[in-house]
Short mmCIF file of C-alpha atoms and ligand atoms in Angstrom, two decimals:
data_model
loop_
_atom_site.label_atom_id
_atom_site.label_comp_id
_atom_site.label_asym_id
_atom_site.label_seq_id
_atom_site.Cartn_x
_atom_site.Cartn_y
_atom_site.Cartn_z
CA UNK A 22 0.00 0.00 0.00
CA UNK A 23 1.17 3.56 -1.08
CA UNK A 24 1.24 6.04 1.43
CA UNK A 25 -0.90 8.04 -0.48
CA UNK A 26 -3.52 6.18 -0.02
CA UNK A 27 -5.65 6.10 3.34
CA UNK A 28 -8.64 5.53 3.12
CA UNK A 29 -9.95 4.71 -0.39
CA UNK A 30 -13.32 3.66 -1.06
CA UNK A 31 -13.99 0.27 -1.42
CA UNK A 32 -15.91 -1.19 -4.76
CA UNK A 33 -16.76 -4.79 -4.12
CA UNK A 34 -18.10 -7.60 -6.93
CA UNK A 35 -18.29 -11.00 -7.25
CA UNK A 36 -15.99 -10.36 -10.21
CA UNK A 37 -15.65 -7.86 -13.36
CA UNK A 38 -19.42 -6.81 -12.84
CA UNK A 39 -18.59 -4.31 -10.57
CA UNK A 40 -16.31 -2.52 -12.76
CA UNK A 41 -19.58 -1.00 -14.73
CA UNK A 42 -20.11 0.77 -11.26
CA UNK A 43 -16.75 1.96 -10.76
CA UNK A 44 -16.63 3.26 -13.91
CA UNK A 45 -19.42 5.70 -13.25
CA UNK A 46 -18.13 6.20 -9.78
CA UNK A 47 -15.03 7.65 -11.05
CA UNK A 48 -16.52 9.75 -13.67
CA UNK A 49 -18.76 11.38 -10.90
CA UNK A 50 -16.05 11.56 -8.07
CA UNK A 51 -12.68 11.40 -9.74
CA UNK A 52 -11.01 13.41 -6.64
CA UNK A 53 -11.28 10.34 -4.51
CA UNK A 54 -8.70 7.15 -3.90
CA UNK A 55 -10.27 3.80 -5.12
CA UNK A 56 -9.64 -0.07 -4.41
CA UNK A 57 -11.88 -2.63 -6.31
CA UNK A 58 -12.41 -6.03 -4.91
CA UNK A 59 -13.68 -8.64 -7.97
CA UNK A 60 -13.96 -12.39 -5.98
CA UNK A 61 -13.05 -14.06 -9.21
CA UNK A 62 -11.63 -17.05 -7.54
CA UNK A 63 -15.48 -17.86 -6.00
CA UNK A 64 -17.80 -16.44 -8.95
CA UNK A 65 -20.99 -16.92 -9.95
CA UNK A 66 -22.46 -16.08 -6.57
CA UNK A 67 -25.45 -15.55 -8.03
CA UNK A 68 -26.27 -19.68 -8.00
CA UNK A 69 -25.44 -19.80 -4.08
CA UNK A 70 -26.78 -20.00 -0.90
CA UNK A 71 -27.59 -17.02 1.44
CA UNK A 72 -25.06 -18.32 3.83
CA UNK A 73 -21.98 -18.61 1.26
CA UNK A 74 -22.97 -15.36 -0.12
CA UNK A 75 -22.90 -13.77 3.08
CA UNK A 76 -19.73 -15.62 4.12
CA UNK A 77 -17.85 -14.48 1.22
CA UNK A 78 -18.69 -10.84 0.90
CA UNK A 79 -18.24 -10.55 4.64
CA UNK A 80 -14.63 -11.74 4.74
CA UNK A 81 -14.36 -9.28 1.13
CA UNK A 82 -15.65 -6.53 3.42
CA UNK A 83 -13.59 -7.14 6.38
CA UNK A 84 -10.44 -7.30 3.76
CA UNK A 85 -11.43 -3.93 2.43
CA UNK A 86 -11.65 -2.59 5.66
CA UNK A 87 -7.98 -3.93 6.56
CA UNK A 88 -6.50 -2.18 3.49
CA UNK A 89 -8.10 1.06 4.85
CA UNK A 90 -11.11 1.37 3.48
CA UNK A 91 -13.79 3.50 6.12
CA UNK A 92 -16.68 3.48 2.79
CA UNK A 93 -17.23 0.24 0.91
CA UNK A 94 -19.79 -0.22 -1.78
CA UNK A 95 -21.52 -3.63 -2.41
CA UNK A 96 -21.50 -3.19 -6.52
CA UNK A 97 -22.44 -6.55 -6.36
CA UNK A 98 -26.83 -7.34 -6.42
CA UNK A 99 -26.44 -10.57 -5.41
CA UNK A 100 -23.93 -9.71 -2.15
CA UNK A 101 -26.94 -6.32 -1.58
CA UNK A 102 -29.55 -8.46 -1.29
CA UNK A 103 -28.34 -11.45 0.45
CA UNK A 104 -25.12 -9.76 2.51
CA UNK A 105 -25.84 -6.60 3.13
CA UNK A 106 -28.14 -6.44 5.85
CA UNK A 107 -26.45 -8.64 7.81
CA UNK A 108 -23.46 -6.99 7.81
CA UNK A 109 -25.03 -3.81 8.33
CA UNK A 110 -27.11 -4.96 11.56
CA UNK A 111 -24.56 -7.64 12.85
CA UNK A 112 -21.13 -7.19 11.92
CA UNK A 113 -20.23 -3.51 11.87
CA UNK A 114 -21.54 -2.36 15.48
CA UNK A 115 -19.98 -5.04 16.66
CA UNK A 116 -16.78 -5.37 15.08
CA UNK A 117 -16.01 -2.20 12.79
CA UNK A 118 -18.47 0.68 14.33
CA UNK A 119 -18.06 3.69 12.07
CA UNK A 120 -17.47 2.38 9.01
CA UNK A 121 -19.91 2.07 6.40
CA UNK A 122 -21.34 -0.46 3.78
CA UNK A 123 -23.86 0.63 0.90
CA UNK A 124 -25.81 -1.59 -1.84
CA UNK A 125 -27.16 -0.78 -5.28
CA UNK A 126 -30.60 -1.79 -5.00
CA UNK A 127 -32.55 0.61 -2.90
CA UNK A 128 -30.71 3.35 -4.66
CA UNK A 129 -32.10 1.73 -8.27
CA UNK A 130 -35.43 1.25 -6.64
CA UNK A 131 -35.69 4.99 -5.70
CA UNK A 132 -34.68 5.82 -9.52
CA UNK A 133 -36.79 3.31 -10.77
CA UNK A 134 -40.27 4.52 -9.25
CA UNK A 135 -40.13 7.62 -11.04
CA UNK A 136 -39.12 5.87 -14.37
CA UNK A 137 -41.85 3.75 -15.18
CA UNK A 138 -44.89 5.06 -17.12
CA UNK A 139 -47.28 2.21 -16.92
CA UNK A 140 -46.30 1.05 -13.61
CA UNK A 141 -44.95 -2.11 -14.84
CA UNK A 142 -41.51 -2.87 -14.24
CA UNK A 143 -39.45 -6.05 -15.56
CA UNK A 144 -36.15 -6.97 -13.08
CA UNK A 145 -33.30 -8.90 -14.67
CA UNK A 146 -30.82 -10.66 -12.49
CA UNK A 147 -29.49 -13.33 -11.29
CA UNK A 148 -31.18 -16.57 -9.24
CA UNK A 149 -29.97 -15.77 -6.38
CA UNK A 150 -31.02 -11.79 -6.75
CA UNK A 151 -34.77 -13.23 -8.00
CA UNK A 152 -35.31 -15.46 -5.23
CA UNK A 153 -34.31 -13.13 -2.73
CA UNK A 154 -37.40 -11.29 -3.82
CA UNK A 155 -35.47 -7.87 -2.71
CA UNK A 156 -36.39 -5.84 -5.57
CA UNK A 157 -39.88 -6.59 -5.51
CA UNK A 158 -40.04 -5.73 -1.82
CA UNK A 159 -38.21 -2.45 -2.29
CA UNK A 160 -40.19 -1.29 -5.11
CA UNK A 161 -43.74 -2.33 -3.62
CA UNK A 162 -42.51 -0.20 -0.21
CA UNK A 163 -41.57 3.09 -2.22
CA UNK A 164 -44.24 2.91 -4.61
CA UNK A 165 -46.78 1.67 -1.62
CA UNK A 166 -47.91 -1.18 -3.77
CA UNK A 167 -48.48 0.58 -6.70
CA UNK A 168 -45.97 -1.25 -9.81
CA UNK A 169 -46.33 -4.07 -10.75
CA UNK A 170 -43.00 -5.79 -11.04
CA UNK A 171 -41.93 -9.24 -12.69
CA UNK A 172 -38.64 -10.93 -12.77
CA UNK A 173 -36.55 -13.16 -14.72
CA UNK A 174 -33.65 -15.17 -13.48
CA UNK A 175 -30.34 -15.44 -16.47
CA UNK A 176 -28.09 -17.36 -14.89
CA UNK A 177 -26.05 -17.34 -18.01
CA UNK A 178 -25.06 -13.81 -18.38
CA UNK A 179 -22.55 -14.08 -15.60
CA UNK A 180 -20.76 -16.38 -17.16
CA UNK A 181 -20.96 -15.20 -20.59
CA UNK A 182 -19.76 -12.10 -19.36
CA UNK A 183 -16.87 -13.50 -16.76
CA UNK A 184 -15.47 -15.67 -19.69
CA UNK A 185 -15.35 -13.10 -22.16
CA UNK A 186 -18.29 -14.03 -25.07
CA UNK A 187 -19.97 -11.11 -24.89
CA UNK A 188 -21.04 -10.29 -28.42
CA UNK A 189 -21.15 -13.85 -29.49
CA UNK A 190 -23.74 -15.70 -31.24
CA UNK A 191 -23.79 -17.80 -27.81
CA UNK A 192 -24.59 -14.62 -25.30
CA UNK A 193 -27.32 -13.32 -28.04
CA UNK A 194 -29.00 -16.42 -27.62
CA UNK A 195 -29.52 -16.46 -24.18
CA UNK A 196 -30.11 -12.94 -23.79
CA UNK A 197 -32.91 -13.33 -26.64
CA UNK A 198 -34.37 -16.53 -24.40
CA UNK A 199 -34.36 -14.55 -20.83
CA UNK A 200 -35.91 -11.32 -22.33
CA UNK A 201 -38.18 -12.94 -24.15
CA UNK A 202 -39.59 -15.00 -21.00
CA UNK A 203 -39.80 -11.41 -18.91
CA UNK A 204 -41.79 -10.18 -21.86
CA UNK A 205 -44.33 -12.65 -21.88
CA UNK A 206 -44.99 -12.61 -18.33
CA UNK A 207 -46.27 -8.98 -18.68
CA UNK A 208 -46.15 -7.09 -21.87
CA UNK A 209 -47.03 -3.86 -20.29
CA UNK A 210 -43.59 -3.85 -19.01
CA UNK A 211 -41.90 -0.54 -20.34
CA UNK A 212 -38.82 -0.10 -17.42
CA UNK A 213 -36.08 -3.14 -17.14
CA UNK A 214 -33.87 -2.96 -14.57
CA UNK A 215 -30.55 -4.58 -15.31
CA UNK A 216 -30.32 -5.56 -11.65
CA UNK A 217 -26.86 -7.45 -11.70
CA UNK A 218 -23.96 -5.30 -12.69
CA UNK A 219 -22.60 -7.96 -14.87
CA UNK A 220 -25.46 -6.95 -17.32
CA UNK A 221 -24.62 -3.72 -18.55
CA UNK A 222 -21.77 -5.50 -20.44
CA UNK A 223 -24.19 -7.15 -22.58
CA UNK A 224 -25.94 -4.28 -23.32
CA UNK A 225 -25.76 -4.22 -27.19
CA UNK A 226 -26.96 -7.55 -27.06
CA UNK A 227 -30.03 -6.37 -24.49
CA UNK A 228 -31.01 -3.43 -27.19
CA UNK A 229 -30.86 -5.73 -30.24
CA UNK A 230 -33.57 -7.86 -28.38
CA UNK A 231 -35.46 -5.78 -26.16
CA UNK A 232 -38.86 -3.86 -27.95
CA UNK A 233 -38.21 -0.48 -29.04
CA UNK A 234 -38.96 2.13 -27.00
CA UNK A 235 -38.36 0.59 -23.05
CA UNK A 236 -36.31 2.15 -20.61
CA UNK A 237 -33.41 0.60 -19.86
CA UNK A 238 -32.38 1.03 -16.09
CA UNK A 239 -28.49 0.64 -15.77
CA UNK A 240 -27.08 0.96 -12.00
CA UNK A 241 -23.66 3.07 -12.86
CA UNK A 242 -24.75 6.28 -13.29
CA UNK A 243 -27.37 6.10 -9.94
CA UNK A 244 -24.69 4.53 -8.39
CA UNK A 245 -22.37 7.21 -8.74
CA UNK A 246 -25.24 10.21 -8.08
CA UNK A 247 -25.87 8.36 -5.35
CA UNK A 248 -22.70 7.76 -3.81
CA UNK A 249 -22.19 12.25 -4.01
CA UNK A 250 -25.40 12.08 -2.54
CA UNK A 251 -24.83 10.12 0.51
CA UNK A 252 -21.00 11.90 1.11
CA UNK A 253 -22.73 15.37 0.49
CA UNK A 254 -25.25 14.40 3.57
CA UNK A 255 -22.47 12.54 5.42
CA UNK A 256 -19.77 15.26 6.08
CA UNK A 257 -17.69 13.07 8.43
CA UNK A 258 -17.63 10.09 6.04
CA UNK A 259 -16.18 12.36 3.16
CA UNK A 260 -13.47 13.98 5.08
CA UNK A 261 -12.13 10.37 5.91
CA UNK A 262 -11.90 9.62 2.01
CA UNK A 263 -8.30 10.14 0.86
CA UNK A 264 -8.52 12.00 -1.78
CA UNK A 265 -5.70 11.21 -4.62
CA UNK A 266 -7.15 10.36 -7.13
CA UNK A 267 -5.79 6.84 -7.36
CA UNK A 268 -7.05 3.50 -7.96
CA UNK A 269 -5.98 0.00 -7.36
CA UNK A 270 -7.30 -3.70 -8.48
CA UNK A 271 -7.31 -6.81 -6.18
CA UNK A 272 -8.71 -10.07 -7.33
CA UNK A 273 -9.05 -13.34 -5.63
CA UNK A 274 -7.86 -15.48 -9.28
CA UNK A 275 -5.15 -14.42 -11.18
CA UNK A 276 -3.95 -10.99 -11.78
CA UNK A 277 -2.56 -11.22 -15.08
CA UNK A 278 -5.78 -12.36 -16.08
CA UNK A 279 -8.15 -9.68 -14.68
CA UNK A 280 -5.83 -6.70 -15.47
CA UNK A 281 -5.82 -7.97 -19.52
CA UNK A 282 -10.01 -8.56 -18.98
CA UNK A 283 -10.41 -6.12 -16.84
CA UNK A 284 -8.64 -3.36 -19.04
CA UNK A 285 -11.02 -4.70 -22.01
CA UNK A 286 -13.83 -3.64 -19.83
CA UNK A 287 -13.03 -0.14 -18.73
CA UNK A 288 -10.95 0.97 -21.84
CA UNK A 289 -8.19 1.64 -19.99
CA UNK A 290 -4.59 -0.40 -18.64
CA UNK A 291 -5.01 -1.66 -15.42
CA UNK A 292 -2.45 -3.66 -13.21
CA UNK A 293 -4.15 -5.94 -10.76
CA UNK A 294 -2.90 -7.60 -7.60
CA UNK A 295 -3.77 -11.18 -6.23
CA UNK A 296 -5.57 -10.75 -3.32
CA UNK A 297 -5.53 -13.99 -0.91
CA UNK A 298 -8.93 -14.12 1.44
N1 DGL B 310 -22.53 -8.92 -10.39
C1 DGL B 310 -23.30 -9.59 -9.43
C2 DGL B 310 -24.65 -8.95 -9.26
O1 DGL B 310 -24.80 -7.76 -9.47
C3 DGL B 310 -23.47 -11.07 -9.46
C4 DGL B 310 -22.69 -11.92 -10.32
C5 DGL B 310 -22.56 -13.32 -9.81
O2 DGL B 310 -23.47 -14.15 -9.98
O3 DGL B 310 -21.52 -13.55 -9.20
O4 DGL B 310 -25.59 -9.60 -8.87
#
């Protein structure tokens, strides 16, 4: 670790999903110092149980928190709606108090409300995401009951995405199959929320097959608005961020590896580190 760095803020996926939110992060708050967390070595968790998915993003968490981090984001759906809550109730009073963990899908559910025009919303993510039910419950609290929301599971996407066949005749397939499926549950659907952050890295795939004329809801940008939002509101928080400009990678798999995918993704080179939890 650099001296520079003190306290960055911590961006944590199951793997390279949560680079679409760091992206947008960075764009909005490029003043601030940045580690991203991808759990490569123990992706999908979208197919596992509450407990593993807990267990793993708890000890990614704690490991963020070691390197420094005060602020860690869950840019993972799948660790939001199964981890979070948890960790927010149990584990940081009683073992870091003062440090803070946020999700992405309350923030996407506030969005989301004011998006839709018929009141029908479609949710894509993973199993794990779907079963939890979390975006249904969200969205039926904020709107008090007033969308109606369906959901479709694609437990393919991740892995099209984490093994690089995006843009193949493979990942259109499936991505024609799963939006097709959410379609015919409700046609009145005109908002889809890509509610795994995997997704948006199939998105030219997702407009080829989606009708014309639905919104697409992609986390990055609300993210990232609502990241400023929540340091504008919490003073004390934001002075603890270092603040220069920096960024580094840690992955659980092999560095060499993520750096040449990960650099695919965001455009831009990036050196990873192996990160042993
Ligand atoms: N990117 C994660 C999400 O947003 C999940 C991917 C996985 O299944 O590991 O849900």
């Amino acid at each position: 670790m650099t001296n520079s760095i003190k306290h960055p803020i911590g961006i944590f996926d199951s793997g390279y999903g949560g680079l679409t939110i760091l992206k947008e992060i960075r764009k909005a708050l490029p003043q601030y110092d940045y580690i991203y967390l991808g759990d490569n070595a123990r992706t999908p968790y979208g197919t596992r149980s509450f407990d593993v998915v807990y267990e793993y993003t708890r000890q990614s968490v704690f490991s963020l928190f070691e390197m420094g981090c005060e602020l860690v984001i869950l840019a993972c759906n799948t660790a939001s709606a199964k981890a979070l809550r948890t960790i927010q109730q149990k584990d940081l009073p009683d073992k870091a108090p003062g440090k803070r963990v946020l999700g992405v899908i309350r923030p996407s559910a506030e969005v989301v409300i004011h998006r839709t025009k018929t009141g029908h919303v479609g949710i894509l993510g993973t199993s794990g995401t779907v079963s939890s039910q979390s975006y249904v419950l969200e969205l039926d609290k904020l709107s008090g009951g007033a969308l109606t929301v369906v959901q479709e599971a694609c437990p393919m996407w991740v892995p099209i995405v984490e093994n690089n066949e995006i843009d193949t005749p493979g990942a259109n397939y499936f991505v024609q199959k799963n939006l097709k499926a959410l379609f015919e549950k409700d046609p009145l659907i005109d908002t889809v929320v890509l509610g795994c952050t995997h997704y948006p890295l199939l998105i030219r795939s997702i407009r080829q097959y989606l009708p014309g004329g639905i919104d697409i809801v992609e986390q990055g940008p609300i993210v990232a608005e609502k990241l400023l939002d929540y340091l504008h509101r919490h003073p004390e928080m934001e002075m603890r961020c270092s603040k220069n400009e920096s960024i580094r990678y840690f992955t659980t798999e092999h560095a060499a590896v993520f750096s040449e995918k990960a650099s695919v993704f965001l455009t831009e080179a990036v050196e990873a580190e192996t990160l042993h939890l």
